[in-house]
CSV table of C-alpha atoms and ligand atoms in Angstrom, one decimal:
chain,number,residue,atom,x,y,z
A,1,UNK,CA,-47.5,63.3,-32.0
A,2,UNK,CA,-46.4,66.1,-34.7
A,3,UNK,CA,-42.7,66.6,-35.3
A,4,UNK,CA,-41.6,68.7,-38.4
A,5,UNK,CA,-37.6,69.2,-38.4
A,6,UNK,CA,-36.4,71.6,-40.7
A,7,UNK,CA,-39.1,71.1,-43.7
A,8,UNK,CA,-38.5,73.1,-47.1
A,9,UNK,CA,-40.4,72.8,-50.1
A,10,UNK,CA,-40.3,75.3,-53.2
A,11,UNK,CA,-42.5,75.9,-55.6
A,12,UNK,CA,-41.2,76.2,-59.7
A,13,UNK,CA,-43.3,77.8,-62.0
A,14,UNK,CA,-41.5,78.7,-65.4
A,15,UNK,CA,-38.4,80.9,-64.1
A,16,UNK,CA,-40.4,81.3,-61.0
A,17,UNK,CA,-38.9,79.9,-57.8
A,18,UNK,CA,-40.9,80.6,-54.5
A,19,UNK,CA,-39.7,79.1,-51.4
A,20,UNK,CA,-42.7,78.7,-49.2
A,21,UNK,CA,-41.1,76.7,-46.5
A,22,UNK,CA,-37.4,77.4,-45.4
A,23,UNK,CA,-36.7,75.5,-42.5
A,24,UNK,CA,-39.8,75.5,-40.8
A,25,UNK,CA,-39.3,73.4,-37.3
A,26,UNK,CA,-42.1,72.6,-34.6
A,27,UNK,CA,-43.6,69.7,-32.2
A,28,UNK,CA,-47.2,69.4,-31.0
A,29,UNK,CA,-48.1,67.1,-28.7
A,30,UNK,CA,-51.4,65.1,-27.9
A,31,UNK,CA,-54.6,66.7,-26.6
A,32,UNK,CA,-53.0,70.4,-27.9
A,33,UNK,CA,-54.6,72.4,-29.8
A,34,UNK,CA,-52.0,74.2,-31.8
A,35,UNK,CA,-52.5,77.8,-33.9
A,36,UNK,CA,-50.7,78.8,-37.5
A,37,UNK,CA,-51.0,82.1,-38.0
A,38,UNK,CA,-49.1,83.8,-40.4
A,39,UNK,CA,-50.6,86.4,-43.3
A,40,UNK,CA,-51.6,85.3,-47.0
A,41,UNK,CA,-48.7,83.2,-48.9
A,42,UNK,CA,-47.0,82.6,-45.8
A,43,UNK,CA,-46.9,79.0,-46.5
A,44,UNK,CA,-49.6,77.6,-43.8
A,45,UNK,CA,-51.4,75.2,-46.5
A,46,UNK,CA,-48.3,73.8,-48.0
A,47,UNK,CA,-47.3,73.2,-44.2
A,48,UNK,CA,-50.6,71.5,-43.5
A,49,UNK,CA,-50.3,69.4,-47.0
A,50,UNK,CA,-46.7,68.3,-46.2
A,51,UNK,CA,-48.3,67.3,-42.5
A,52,UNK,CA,-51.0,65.3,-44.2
A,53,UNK,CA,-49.1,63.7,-46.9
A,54,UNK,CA,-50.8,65.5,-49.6
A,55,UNK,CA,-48.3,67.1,-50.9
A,56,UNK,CA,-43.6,66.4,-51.0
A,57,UNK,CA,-41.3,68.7,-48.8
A,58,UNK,CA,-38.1,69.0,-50.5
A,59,UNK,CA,-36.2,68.9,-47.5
A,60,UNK,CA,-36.9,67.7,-43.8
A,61,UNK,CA,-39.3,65.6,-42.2
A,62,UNK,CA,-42.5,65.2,-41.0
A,63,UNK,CA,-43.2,62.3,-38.3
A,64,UNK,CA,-46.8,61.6,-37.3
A,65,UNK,CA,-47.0,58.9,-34.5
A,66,UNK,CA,-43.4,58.2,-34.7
A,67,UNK,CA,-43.6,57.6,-38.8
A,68,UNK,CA,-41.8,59.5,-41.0
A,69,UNK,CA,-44.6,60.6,-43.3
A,70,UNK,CA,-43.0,60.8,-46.7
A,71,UNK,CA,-41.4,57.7,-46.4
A,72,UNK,CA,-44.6,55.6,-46.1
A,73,UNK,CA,-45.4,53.8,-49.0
A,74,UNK,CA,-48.6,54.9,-51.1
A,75,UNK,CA,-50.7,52.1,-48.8
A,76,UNK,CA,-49.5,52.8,-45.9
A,77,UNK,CA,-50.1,56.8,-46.7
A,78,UNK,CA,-53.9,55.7,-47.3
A,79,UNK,CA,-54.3,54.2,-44.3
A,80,UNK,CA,-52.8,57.0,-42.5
A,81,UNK,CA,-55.2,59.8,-44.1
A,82,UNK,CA,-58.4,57.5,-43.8
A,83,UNK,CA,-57.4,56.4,-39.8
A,84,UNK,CA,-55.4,58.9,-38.2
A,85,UNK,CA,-55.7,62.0,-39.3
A,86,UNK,CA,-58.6,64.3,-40.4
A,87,UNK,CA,-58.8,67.3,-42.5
A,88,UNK,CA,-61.1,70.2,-42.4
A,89,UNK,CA,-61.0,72.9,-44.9
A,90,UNK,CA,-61.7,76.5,-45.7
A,91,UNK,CA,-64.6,75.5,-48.4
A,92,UNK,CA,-66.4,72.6,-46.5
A,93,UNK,CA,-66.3,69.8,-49.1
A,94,UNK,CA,-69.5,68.1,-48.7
A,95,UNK,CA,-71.2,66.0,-50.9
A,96,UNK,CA,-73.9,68.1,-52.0
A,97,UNK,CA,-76.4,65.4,-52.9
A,98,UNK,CA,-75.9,63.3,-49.3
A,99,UNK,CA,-77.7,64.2,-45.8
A,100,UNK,CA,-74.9,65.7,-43.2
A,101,UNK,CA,-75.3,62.1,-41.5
A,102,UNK,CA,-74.1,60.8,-44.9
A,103,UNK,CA,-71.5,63.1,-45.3
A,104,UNK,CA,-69.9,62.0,-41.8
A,105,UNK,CA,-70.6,58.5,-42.4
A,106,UNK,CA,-68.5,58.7,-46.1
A,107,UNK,CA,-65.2,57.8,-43.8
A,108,UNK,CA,-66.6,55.2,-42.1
A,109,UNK,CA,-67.9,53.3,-45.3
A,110,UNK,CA,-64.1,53.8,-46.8
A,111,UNK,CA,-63.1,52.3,-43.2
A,112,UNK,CA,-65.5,49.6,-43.6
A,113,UNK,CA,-66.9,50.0,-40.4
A,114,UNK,CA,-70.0,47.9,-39.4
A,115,UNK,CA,-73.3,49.5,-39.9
A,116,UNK,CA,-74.7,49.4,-36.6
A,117,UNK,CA,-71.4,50.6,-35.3
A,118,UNK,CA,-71.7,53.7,-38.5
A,119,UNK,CA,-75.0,54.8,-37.4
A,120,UNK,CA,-73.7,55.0,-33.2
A,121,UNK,CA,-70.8,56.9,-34.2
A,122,UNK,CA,-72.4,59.6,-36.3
A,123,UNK,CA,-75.1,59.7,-33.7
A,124,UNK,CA,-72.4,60.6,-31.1
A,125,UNK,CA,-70.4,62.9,-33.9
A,126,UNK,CA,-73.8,65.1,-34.9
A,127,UNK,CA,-74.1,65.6,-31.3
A,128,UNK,CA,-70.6,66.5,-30.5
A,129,UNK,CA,-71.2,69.4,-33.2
A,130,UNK,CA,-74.8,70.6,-32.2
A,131,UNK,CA,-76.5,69.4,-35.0
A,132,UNK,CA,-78.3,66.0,-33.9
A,133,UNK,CA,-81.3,67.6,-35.0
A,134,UNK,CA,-80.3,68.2,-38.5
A,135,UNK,CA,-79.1,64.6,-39.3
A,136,UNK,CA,-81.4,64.6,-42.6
A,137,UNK,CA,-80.3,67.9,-44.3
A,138,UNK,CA,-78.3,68.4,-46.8
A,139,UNK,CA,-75.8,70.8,-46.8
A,140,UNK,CA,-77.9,73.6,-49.1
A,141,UNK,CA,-80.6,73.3,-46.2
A,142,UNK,CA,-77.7,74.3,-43.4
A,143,UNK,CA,-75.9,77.5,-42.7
A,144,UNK,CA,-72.5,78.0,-43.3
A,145,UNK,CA,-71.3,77.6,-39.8
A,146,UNK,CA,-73.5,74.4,-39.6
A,147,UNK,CA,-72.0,73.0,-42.9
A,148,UNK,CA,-68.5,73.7,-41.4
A,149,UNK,CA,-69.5,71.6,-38.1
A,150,UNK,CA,-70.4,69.0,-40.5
A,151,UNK,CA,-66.9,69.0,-42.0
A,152,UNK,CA,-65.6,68.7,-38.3
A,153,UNK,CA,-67.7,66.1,-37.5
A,154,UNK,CA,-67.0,64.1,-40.9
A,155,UNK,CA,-63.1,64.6,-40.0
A,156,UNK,CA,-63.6,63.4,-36.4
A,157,UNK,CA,-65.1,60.2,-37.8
A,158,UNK,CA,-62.5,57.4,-37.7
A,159,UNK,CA,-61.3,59.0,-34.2
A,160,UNK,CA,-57.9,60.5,-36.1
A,161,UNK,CA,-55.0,61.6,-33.5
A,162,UNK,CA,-54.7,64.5,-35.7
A,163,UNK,CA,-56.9,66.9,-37.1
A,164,UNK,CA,-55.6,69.1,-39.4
A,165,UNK,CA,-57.5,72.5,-40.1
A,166,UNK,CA,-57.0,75.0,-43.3
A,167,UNK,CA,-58.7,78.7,-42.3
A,168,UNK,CA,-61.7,76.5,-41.2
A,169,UNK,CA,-63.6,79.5,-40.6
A,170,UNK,CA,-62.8,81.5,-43.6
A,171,UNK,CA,-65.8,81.9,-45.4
A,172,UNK,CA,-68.1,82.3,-42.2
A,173,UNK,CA,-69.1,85.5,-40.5
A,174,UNK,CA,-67.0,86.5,-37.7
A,175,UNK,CA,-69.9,85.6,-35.2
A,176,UNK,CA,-70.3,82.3,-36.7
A,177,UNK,CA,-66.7,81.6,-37.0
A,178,UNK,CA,-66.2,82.9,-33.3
A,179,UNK,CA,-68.4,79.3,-32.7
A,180,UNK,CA,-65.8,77.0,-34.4
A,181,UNK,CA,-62.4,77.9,-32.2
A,182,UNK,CA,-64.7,76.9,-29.0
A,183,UNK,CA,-65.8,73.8,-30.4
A,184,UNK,CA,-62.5,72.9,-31.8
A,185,UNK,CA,-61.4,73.0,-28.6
A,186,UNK,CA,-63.7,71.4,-26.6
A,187,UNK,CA,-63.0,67.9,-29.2
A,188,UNK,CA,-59.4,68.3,-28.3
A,189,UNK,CA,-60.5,67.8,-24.7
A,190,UNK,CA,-63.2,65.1,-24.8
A,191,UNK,CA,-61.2,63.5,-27.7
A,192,UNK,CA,-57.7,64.1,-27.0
A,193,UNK,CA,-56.8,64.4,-30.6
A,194,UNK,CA,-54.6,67.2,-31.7
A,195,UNK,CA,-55.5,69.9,-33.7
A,196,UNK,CA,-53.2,72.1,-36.0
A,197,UNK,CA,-55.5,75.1,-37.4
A,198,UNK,CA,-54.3,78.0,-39.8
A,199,UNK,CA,-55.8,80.9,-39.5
A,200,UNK,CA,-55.0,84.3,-40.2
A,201,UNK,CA,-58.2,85.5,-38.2
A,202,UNK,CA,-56.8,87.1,-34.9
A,203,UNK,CA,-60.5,86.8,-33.2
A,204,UNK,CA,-59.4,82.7,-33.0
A,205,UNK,CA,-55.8,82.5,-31.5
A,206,UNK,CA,-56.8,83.7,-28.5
A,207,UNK,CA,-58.7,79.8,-28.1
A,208,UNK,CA,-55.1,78.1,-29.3
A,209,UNK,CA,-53.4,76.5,-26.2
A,210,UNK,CA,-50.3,77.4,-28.5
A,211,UNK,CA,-49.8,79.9,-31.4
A,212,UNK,CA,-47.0,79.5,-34.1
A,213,UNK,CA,-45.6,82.2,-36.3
A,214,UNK,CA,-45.2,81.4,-39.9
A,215,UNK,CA,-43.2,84.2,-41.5
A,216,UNK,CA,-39.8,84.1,-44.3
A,217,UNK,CA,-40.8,80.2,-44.3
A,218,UNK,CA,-40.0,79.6,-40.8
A,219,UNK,CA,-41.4,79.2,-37.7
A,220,UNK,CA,-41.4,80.8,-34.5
A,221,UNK,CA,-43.4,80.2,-31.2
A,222,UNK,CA,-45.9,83.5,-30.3
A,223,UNK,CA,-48.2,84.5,-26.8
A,224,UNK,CA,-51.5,83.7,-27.3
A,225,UNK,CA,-53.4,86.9,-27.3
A,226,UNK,CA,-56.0,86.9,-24.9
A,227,UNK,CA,-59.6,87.1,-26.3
B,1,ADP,P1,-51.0,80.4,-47.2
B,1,ADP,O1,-51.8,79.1,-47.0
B,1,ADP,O2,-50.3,80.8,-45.9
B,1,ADP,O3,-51.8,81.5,-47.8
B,1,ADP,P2,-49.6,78.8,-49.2
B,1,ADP,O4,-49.0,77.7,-48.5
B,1,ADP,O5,-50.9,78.6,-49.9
B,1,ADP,O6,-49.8,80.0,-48.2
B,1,ADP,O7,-48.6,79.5,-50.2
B,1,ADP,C1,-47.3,79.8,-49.9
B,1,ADP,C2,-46.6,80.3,-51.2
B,1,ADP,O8,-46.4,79.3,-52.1
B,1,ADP,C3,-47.3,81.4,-51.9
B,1,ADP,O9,-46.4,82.4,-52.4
B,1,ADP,C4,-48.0,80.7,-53.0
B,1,ADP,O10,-48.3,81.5,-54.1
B,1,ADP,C5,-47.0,79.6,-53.3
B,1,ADP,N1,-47.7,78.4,-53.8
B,1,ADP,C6,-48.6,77.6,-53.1
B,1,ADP,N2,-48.9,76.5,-53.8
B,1,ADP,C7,-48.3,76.6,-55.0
B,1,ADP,C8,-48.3,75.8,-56.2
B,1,ADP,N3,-49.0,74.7,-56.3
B,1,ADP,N4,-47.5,76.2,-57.2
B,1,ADP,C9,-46.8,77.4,-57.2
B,1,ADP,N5,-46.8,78.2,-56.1
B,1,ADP,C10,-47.5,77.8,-55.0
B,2,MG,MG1,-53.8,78.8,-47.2
């Protein structure tokens, strides 16, 4: 599903060289949800951006279903982000002036999905996430936690094969983040995407079916710690 061979990318600001990835190697298969932990700087965001073709490795590859990411062409990268794979991140990014079911829906508009076949889906997505009764609200009138299932649900709406998660809990309370992991998890099962979160939050790895080591730019497979 995920193969990243040997990725490097480096960062030049003025004089300034920093070498976020050296090297970094890893496969995740489908239905696995997958853990990158590594401290502050350690490189897990400019990992995540080289997975989801946001952002240029300067050396390596990244293959997602079998295509090499950075060789798609700017189309074919669109079609990628909007249909297989879905991002979550650390500040949820909702529209502020749409209802959460318009917030999910956004994806499936750019999809041009049928309406009838919109509303079912983010029927069956608000639900997934607990919030079917909040379909109306916008996000000021949620919580925290309840905007970030939101973002979930919103990346979960074209039915990616990868979701790919940046600190997702990192501006929630550790009780309210302690709800995420579980429900992360339980997608991967009824959905059988795959999930790649960073997190630096130790109270989460122990939900990872797998927990990589981001450290010196590289990448090395941990135990996950038991909760
Ligand atoms: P993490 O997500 O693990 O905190 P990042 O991938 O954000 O780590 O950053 C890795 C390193 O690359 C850090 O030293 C950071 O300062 C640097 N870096 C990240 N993005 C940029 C950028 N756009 N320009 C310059 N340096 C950057
Ligand atoms: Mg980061």
């Amino acid at each position: 599903m995920v193969v990243v061979e040997d990725l490097s990318k480096t960062y030049r600001t003025g004089r300034n060289e920093v070498h976020a990835l050296r090297g970094a190697s890893f496969t995740a298969s489908p239905g696995e949800l997958v853990a990158i932990k590594g401290r502050s700087g350690s490189g897990k965001t400019t990992l995540l951006n080289l997975i989801g073709g946001l952002d240029t490795p300067d050396g390596g590859t990244v293959r997602v279903d079998g295509r090499e990411v950075a060789a798609l062409s700017e189309d074919a990268l669109l079609a990628l982000r909007r249909d297989a794979i879905g991002f979550v991140f650390q500040s949820h990014g909702l529209i502020p002036v749409l209802s959460a079911a318009e917030n999910v829906e956004v994806p499936l508009r750019l999809a041009r999905t049928p309406p009838a076949e919109r509303d079912e889906r983010v029927r069956v997505l608000l639900g997934l996430v607990g919030l079917a009764d909040h379909a109306a609200q916008r996000p000021y009138e949620l919580s925290g936690g309840q905007r970030q299932r939101v973002a979930i649900a919103r990346a979960l709406a074209n039915r990616p094969r990868l979701v790919l998660a940046d600190e997702p809990t990192g501006q929630l309370d550790s009780e309210t983040a302690a709800a995420i992991m579980p429900l992360l998890h339980a997608l991967v099962a009824s959905e059988g995407v795959t999930v790649l979160v960073a997190t630096h939050d130790p109270a989460l790895l122990s939900e990872a079916d797998r927990v990589l080591n981001l450290a010196d730019g590289a990448i090395t497979e941990t135990p996950v710690p038991t909760g």
